[in-house]
């Protein structure tokens, strides 16, 4: 028998945190869903517990091993270490092609039956993804085969991460003004501001935040922007004229800017559900914004040679056709679509006006998009079905 995954009961995820809190957002979501919805014993190996704690405050940064929300969390300190075949899980996931410790890989090869080995790849709307999804790759020396698994936007990919109860929880929250008001009040939003247009802002430091603030300040309609601590620190502090700590706020013209705490993952969902527009980034918050059902702008993680612009265009082609305001705003926000790559030189007033005018059409498009994404199934269900299908 090659694989232990006909009825998997255990799974290990190896996650390296790139940049500040890199891929832990996705890995943690994946781990919890596998544990809570499929009753699989999950061990999550993470190299950076401090970053993990930012999105889940219960994490103890000093513990080598700890149980967090039913998941066994191990501090992945390096590549050394000896492992026995019985230490190896039924399914082993390496995240974005990280190198699993050689001792663990050797134990995988000794285990009978062998584990299913998955390389979980990044989310992209590019067409080539369908051709690479599920492809096998043989280990050069050991009797092991790993398979590539791609999240994606079509039924020939792994789909998107989505917990079973997510959309019901969102609908309940969005249908409950009192719950939304209480949530926003906890973030410091004043009762008088409840009717303002609300934006959440999460982006990489390259985003042209300062000129967008100018456009919002000069706009006709009151706008409250909620920015988690640590995000866009330089332009936020320039606007505030002081430190960007939770609770800090300033109003200039039509814009009220509020710094809110960097919140745990569940609360971040509520923030997305409670805003009229979400600016998101990377991968996990981008997917959560798609499920939130509100218009969103994606700030993609910058890559060398502007590779990210190709990915951005691929997504816009799939999702924003016929929405020129959204497309122009998104391209410029990411330094693309203009000979002057730096969006900070742009005048954001017309870009913002066009985007605003399109918001009803974007909301309608998002609902259609969601229905299409739902039809692809959820990523964890698709992953387990794939693993069970392996010989
Ligand atoms: O952290 P990111 O920048 O992650 C990215 C992507 O994974 C990308 O593919 C990778 O290449 C790059 O890292 C290096 O953005 P992302 O994926 O949105 O993850 C952020 C997580 O933080 C997400 O799970 C939501 C969560 N979050 C909170 O829990 N609370 C908050 O207040 C905020 C703003 C975010």
Coordinates of C-alpha atoms and ligand atoms in Angstrom, one line a residue:
X1 CA 0.0 0.0 0.0
X2 CA 1.4 3.4 -0.9
X3 CA -0.7 5.9 1.0
X4 CA -2.1 6.0 4.5
X5 CA -4.8 8.4 3.5
X6 CA -7.8 6.3 2.7
X7 CA -9.2 7.3 6.1
X8 CA -6.7 9.9 7.3
X9 CA -6.8 10.6 11.1
X10 CA -3.6 12.7 11.3
X11 CA -2.0 15.5 9.4
X12 CA 1.0 17.7 9.7
X13 CA 1.5 21.2 8.2
X14 CA 5.0 22.7 7.9
X15 CA 4.7 26.5 7.7
X16 CA 7.4 29.1 7.4
X17 CA 6.4 32.7 8.1
X18 CA 7.8 34.9 5.4
X19 CA 7.9 38.6 6.2
X20 CA 6.0 39.7 9.2
X21 CA 3.2 37.2 9.5
X22 CA 3.5 35.6 6.0
X23 CA 1.7 32.3 5.5
X24 CA 0.5 31.6 9.0
X25 CA -2.9 33.1 8.3
X26 CA -3.7 30.5 5.7
X27 CA -2.0 27.6 7.6
X28 CA -3.9 28.4 10.8
X29 CA -7.2 28.5 9.0
X30 CA -6.5 25.3 7.2
X31 CA -5.4 23.6 10.5
X32 CA -8.5 24.6 12.4
X33 CA -10.9 23.6 9.7
X34 CA -9.3 20.1 9.4
X35 CA -9.5 19.7 13.1
X36 CA -13.0 21.0 13.8
X37 CA -14.9 19.9 10.7
X38 CA -13.1 16.6 9.8
X39 CA -11.9 15.5 13.2
X40 CA -8.3 15.1 12.0
X41 CA -5.5 15.4 14.6
X42 CA -3.4 18.3 13.2
X43 CA 0.2 19.2 14.1
X44 CA 1.2 22.6 12.9
X45 CA 4.9 23.3 12.7
X46 CA 5.6 27.0 12.7
X47 CA 8.9 28.8 12.7
X48 CA 7.7 32.1 14.1
X49 CA 5.3 32.0 17.0
X50 CA 5.3 35.7 17.6
X51 CA 3.8 36.3 14.2
X52 CA 1.3 33.6 14.9
X53 CA 0.3 35.2 18.2
X54 CA -0.6 38.4 16.3
X55 CA -3.5 36.7 14.6
X56 CA -4.3 34.3 17.6
X57 CA -3.4 35.8 21.0
X58 CA -3.7 32.4 22.8
X59 CA -0.4 31.3 21.3
X60 CA 2.4 30.9 23.9
X61 CA 5.5 32.2 22.1
X62 CA 7.9 30.3 24.5
X63 CA 6.3 26.8 24.1
X64 CA 8.0 24.2 22.0
X65 CA 4.7 22.2 21.9
X66 CA 1.3 23.4 22.9
X67 CA -2.4 22.7 22.1
X68 CA -4.1 25.7 20.5
X69 CA -7.8 25.5 19.7
X70 CA -7.5 21.7 19.4
X71 CA -4.4 21.9 17.1
X72 CA -1.0 20.6 18.2
X73 CA 1.4 23.5 17.6
X74 CA 5.1 22.8 17.4
X75 CA 7.8 25.5 17.3
X76 CA 9.8 24.6 14.1
X77 CA 13.2 25.7 15.2
X78 CA 15.3 24.3 12.3
X79 CA 16.1 21.5 10.0
X80 CA 17.8 19.2 12.6
X81 CA 16.2 16.4 14.5
X82 CA 15.6 12.7 14.2
X83 CA 12.1 11.4 13.6
X84 CA 10.6 7.9 13.8
X85 CA 8.1 6.5 11.3
X86 CA 5.4 6.7 14.0
X87 CA 6.0 10.4 14.3
X88 CA 4.8 10.9 10.8
X89 CA 1.2 11.9 10.1
X90 CA -1.1 10.3 7.5
X91 CA -1.0 13.5 5.4
X92 CA 2.0 15.8 5.3
X93 CA 1.6 19.3 3.9
X94 CA 4.5 21.5 3.0
X95 CA 3.4 25.0 2.5
X96 CA 4.5 26.9 -0.6
X97 CA 7.3 24.4 -1.1
X98 CA 9.1 24.9 2.2
X99 CA 11.8 22.3 2.9
X100 CA 10.6 19.8 5.5
X101 CA 13.4 18.7 7.9
X102 CA 15.4 15.9 6.2
X103 CA 15.0 13.6 9.3
X104 CA 11.2 13.9 8.9
X105 CA 11.3 13.1 5.2
X106 CA 13.5 10.1 5.9
X107 CA 10.9 8.9 8.5
X108 CA 8.1 9.4 5.9
X109 CA 10.0 7.0 3.6
X110 CA 10.3 4.4 6.3
X111 CA 6.6 4.6 7.3
X112 CA 4.2 1.9 6.3
X113 CA 1.9 2.8 4.8
X114 CA 3.4 5.9 3.3
X115 CA 1.9 9.3 4.1
X116 CA 0.3 11.4 1.4
X117 CA 2.7 14.3 0.7
X118 CA 1.2 17.5 -0.5
X119 CA 2.8 20.7 -1.6
X120 CA 0.2 23.4 -1.0
X121 CA 0.8 26.2 -3.5
X122 CA -0.2 29.9 -3.7
X123 CA -3.5 31.1 -5.0
X124 CA -3.5 32.5 -8.5
X125 CA -6.1 33.1 -11.2
X126 CA -3.6 32.3 -14.0
X127 CA -4.6 29.7 -16.5
X128 CA -1.5 27.4 -16.0
X129 CA -2.6 26.6 -12.5
X130 CA -5.2 24.1 -13.8
X131 CA -2.5 22.2 -15.6
X132 CA -0.3 21.9 -12.6
X133 CA -2.9 21.2 -10.0
X134 CA -2.5 17.6 -8.6
X135 CA 0.7 16.9 -10.6
X136 CA 3.0 14.3 -9.0
X137 CA 6.7 14.8 -8.3
X138 CA 8.9 11.8 -7.4
X139 CA 11.6 12.2 -4.8
X140 CA 15.0 11.8 -6.4
X141 CA 16.2 9.1 -4.0
X142 CA 13.4 8.0 -1.7
X143 CA 10.3 6.0 -2.5
X144 CA 8.1 9.0 -2.0
X145 CA 5.9 11.1 -4.4
X146 CA 4.6 14.5 -3.5
X147 CA 1.6 16.1 -5.2
X148 CA 1.0 19.8 -6.0
X149 CA -2.2 21.1 -4.7
X150 CA -3.4 24.6 -5.9
X151 CA -6.2 26.6 -4.5
X152 CA -8.0 28.4 -7.3
X153 CA -11.1 29.8 -8.9
X154 CA -12.3 27.0 -11.1
X155 CA -13.5 23.4 -10.7
X156 CA -10.1 22.2 -12.1
X157 CA -8.3 23.6 -9.0
X158 CA -8.6 23.0 -5.3
X159 CA -11.1 25.9 -4.8
X160 CA -11.0 28.4 -1.9
X161 CA -10.7 27.9 1.9
X162 CA -14.2 28.3 3.4
X163 CA -15.4 27.0 6.7
X164 CA -18.8 25.2 6.7
X165 CA -20.5 27.8 8.9
X166 CA -18.8 30.9 7.4
X167 CA -21.5 32.3 5.2
X168 CA -24.3 31.7 7.7
X169 CA -22.3 33.5 10.4
X170 CA -21.7 36.4 8.0
X171 CA -25.4 36.6 7.0
X172 CA -26.5 36.6 10.7
X173 CA -24.0 39.3 11.5
X174 CA -24.9 41.5 8.5
X175 CA -28.6 41.1 9.3
X176 CA -28.0 42.3 12.9
X177 CA -27.4 46.1 13.1
X178 CA -27.1 45.9 16.9
X179 CA -24.3 43.3 16.7
X180 CA -22.5 45.4 14.1
X181 CA -22.9 48.5 16.1
X182 CA -21.5 46.8 19.3
X183 CA -18.6 45.4 17.3
X184 CA -17.8 48.8 15.8
X185 CA -18.2 50.6 19.2
X186 CA -15.6 48.2 20.6
X187 CA -13.3 49.5 17.9
X188 CA -14.0 53.1 19.0
X189 CA -16.4 54.1 16.2
X190 CA -18.6 56.8 17.6
X191 CA -22.4 56.6 17.3
X192 CA -22.4 59.7 15.1
X193 CA -20.1 57.9 12.6
X194 CA -22.2 54.8 12.1
X195 CA -23.7 56.3 9.0
X196 CA -20.4 57.2 7.4
X197 CA -19.0 55.1 4.5
X198 CA -16.7 52.6 6.2
X199 CA -13.4 51.2 4.9
X200 CA -11.0 48.7 6.4
X201 CA -7.4 49.2 5.3
X202 CA -4.8 46.3 5.2
X203 CA -2.0 46.7 2.7
X204 CA 1.8 46.4 2.2
X205 CA 3.9 49.5 2.8
X206 CA 4.2 50.3 -0.9
X207 CA 0.6 51.2 -1.3
X208 CA -0.1 54.9 -2.2
X209 CA -2.1 55.5 1.0
X210 CA -1.3 59.2 1.5
X211 CA -2.9 60.5 -1.8
X212 CA -5.9 58.2 -1.2
X213 CA -6.4 59.8 2.2
X214 CA -6.3 63.2 0.4
X215 CA -9.1 62.0 -2.0
X216 CA -11.2 60.8 1.0
X217 CA -10.5 64.0 2.9
X218 CA -11.8 66.1 0.0
X219 CA -14.7 63.8 -0.8
X220 CA -18.3 64.9 -0.3
X221 CA -19.3 62.1 1.9
X222 CA -18.1 61.3 5.5
X223 CA -15.8 58.3 5.4
X224 CA -14.4 56.4 8.4
X225 CA -11.2 54.4 7.7
X226 CA -10.3 51.7 10.2
X227 CA -6.7 50.7 10.0
X228 CA -5.2 47.9 12.2
X229 CA -2.1 48.8 14.2
X230 CA 1.1 48.5 12.3
X231 CA -0.5 48.8 8.8
X232 CA 0.6 51.8 6.6
X233 CA 2.3 53.3 9.6
X234 CA 4.1 56.2 7.9
X235 CA 1.0 57.7 6.1
X236 CA -1.2 56.9 9.0
X237 CA 1.1 58.8 11.4
X238 CA 1.4 61.6 9.0
X239 CA -2.4 62.0 8.8
X240 CA -2.8 61.6 12.6
X241 CA 0.1 63.9 13.4
X242 CA 1.0 61.4 16.1
X243 CA 1.7 57.7 17.0
X244 CA -0.4 55.1 15.3
X245 CA -1.5 53.3 18.4
X246 CA -4.9 51.6 18.9
X247 CA -7.4 54.3 19.8
X248 CA -5.6 57.1 17.9
X249 CA -7.9 59.0 15.6
X250 CA -8.1 62.2 13.6
X251 CA -10.7 63.9 11.4
X252 CA -9.7 66.1 8.5
X253 CA -12.4 67.1 6.0
X254 CA -14.6 64.2 5.2
X255 CA -12.2 61.6 6.5
X256 CA -12.0 60.1 10.0
X257 CA -9.1 57.8 10.4
X258 CA -9.0 55.4 13.3
X259 CA -6.3 53.0 14.4
X260 CA -7.8 49.8 15.7
X261 CA -6.0 46.9 17.4
X262 CA -4.6 44.2 15.2
X263 CA -7.4 41.7 15.9
X264 CA -7.6 38.0 16.1
X265 CA -8.6 36.2 12.8
X266 CA -12.3 35.7 13.7
X267 CA -12.7 39.4 14.5
X268 CA -11.0 40.4 11.3
X269 CA -13.8 38.6 9.5
X270 CA -16.3 40.7 11.4
X271 CA -14.5 43.8 10.4
X272 CA -14.7 42.9 6.7
X273 CA -18.4 42.1 7.1
X274 CA -19.0 45.5 8.8
X275 CA -17.3 47.7 6.2
X276 CA -18.6 49.1 2.9
X277 CA -15.3 48.6 1.2
X278 CA -12.3 46.4 2.3
X279 CA -8.7 46.9 1.2
X280 CA -7.0 43.6 1.7
X281 CA -3.7 42.0 0.8
X282 CA -1.7 38.8 0.3
X283 CA -3.8 35.7 0.1
X284 CA -5.8 34.9 3.2
X285 CA -7.4 38.4 3.8
X286 CA -8.0 38.5 0.0
X287 CA -10.1 35.3 0.1
X288 CA -11.9 36.4 3.2
X289 CA -12.9 39.7 1.4
X290 CA -14.3 37.6 -1.4
X291 CA -16.5 35.7 1.1
X292 CA -17.5 38.9 2.9
X293 CA -19.7 40.0 0.0
X294 CA -18.5 43.6 0.2
X295 CA -16.5 45.4 -2.5
X296 CA -12.8 45.0 -2.0
X297 CA -9.5 46.2 -3.4
X298 CA -6.6 43.7 -3.5
X299 CA -3.0 44.7 -2.7
X300 CA -1.0 41.8 -4.0
X301 CA 2.3 40.8 -2.4
X302 CA 5.0 42.5 -4.6
X303 CA 7.3 40.2 -6.5
X304 CA 10.5 40.6 -8.5
X305 CA 10.2 41.8 -12.1
X306 CA 6.6 42.7 -11.4
X307 CA 5.4 39.1 -11.6
X308 CA 2.6 40.1 -9.3
X309 CA 1.2 42.4 -12.0
X310 CA 0.6 39.4 -14.2
X311 CA -1.3 37.7 -11.3
X312 CA -3.3 40.8 -10.6
X313 CA -4.4 41.2 -14.2
X314 CA -5.3 37.5 -14.4
X315 CA -7.6 38.0 -11.4
X316 CA -9.1 41.2 -12.7
X317 CA -9.8 39.6 -16.0
X318 CA -11.6 36.8 -14.4
X319 CA -13.5 38.8 -11.8
X320 CA -13.8 42.5 -12.9
X321 CA -14.6 42.4 -16.6
X322 CA -16.8 45.4 -17.5
X323 CA -15.9 47.2 -14.3
X324 CA -13.5 49.8 -15.5
X325 CA -13.5 51.8 -12.3
X326 CA -12.5 48.8 -10.2
X327 CA -9.9 47.7 -12.7
X328 CA -8.3 51.2 -12.9
X329 CA -8.2 51.7 -9.2
X330 CA -6.8 48.2 -8.5
X331 CA -4.1 48.5 -11.1
X332 CA -3.0 51.9 -9.9
X333 CA -3.1 50.8 -6.2
X334 CA -0.6 48.1 -7.2
X335 CA 1.6 50.4 -9.3
X336 CA 0.5 48.8 -12.5
X337 CA -1.4 50.0 -15.6
X338 CA 0.4 53.3 -15.9
X339 CA 3.8 54.3 -17.3
X340 CA 4.5 56.0 -14.0
X341 CA 4.5 52.8 -11.8
X342 CA 4.3 54.7 -8.6
X343 CA 0.7 55.2 -7.7
X344 CA 1.6 57.9 -5.1
X345 CA 2.0 60.4 -7.9
X346 CA -1.6 59.8 -9.1
X347 CA -4.5 62.0 -8.5
X348 CA -6.8 59.6 -6.6
X349 CA -9.9 61.8 -6.7
X350 CA -11.1 60.7 -10.2
X351 CA -10.1 57.1 -9.4
X352 CA -12.1 57.2 -6.2
X353 CA -15.1 58.9 -7.9
X354 CA -15.2 56.2 -10.6
X355 CA -14.9 53.4 -8.0
X356 CA -17.6 54.8 -5.9
X357 CA -20.0 55.1 -8.8
X358 CA -19.4 51.4 -9.6
X359 CA -20.0 50.1 -6.1
X360 CA -23.5 48.8 -6.7
X361 CA -22.3 47.0 -9.8
X362 CA -19.3 45.5 -7.9
X363 CA -21.6 44.3 -5.2
X364 CA -23.8 42.5 -7.7
X365 CA -20.7 41.0 -9.4
X366 CA -19.4 39.8 -6.1
X367 CA -22.6 37.9 -5.5
X368 CA -22.3 36.2 -8.8
X369 CA -18.6 35.5 -8.2
X370 CA -19.4 33.9 -4.8
X371 CA -22.0 31.6 -6.4
X372 CA -19.4 30.4 -8.8
X373 CA -16.8 29.9 -6.1
X374 CA -19.3 28.0 -4.0
X375 CA -19.9 25.6 -6.9
X376 CA -16.2 24.6 -6.8
X377 CA -16.6 23.2 -3.3
X378 CA -14.4 24.1 -0.3
X379 CA -10.6 23.6 -0.4
X380 CA -10.4 21.3 2.6
X381 CA -13.1 19.0 1.3
X382 CA -11.4 19.0 -2.1
X383 CA -8.0 18.3 -0.6
X384 CA -9.3 15.3 1.4
X385 CA -11.1 13.9 -1.5
X386 CA -7.9 14.2 -3.6
X387 CA -5.8 12.5 -0.9
X388 CA -8.3 9.7 -0.6
X389 CA -8.2 9.2 -4.3
X390 CA -4.4 8.5 -4.4
X391 CA -3.4 4.9 -5.1
Ligands
LIG1 O1 0.3 38.1 5.9 P1 0.1 38.4 4.4 O2 0.8 39.5 3.9 O3 0.4 37.0 3.8 C1 1.0 36.9 2.6 C2 0.4 35.9 1.7 O4 0.3 34.7 2.3 C3 1.3 35.8 0.5 O5 0.8 34.8 -0.3 C4 2.7 35.6 0.9 O6 3.5 35.5 -0.2 C5 3.1 36.8 1.7 O7 2.4 36.8 2.9 C6 4.6 36.8 2.1 O8 -1.5 38.6 4.1 P2 -2.7 37.6 4.3 O9 -2.4 36.4 3.5 O10 -3.9 38.3 4.0 O11 -2.6 37.2 5.8 C7 -2.9 38.1 6.9 C8 -3.6 37.3 8.0 O12 -3.8 38.2 9.0 C9 -5.0 36.9 7.6 O13 -5.2 35.6 8.1 C10 -5.9 37.8 8.2 C11 -5.1 38.1 9.5 N1 -5.4 39.4 10.2 C12 -5.9 39.3 11.4 O14 -6.1 38.2 12.0 N2 -6.2 40.4 12.1 C13 -6.0 41.7 11.6 O15 -6.3 42.7 12.2 C14 -5.6 41.7 10.2 C15 -5.4 43.1 9.6 C16 -5.3 40.6 9.5

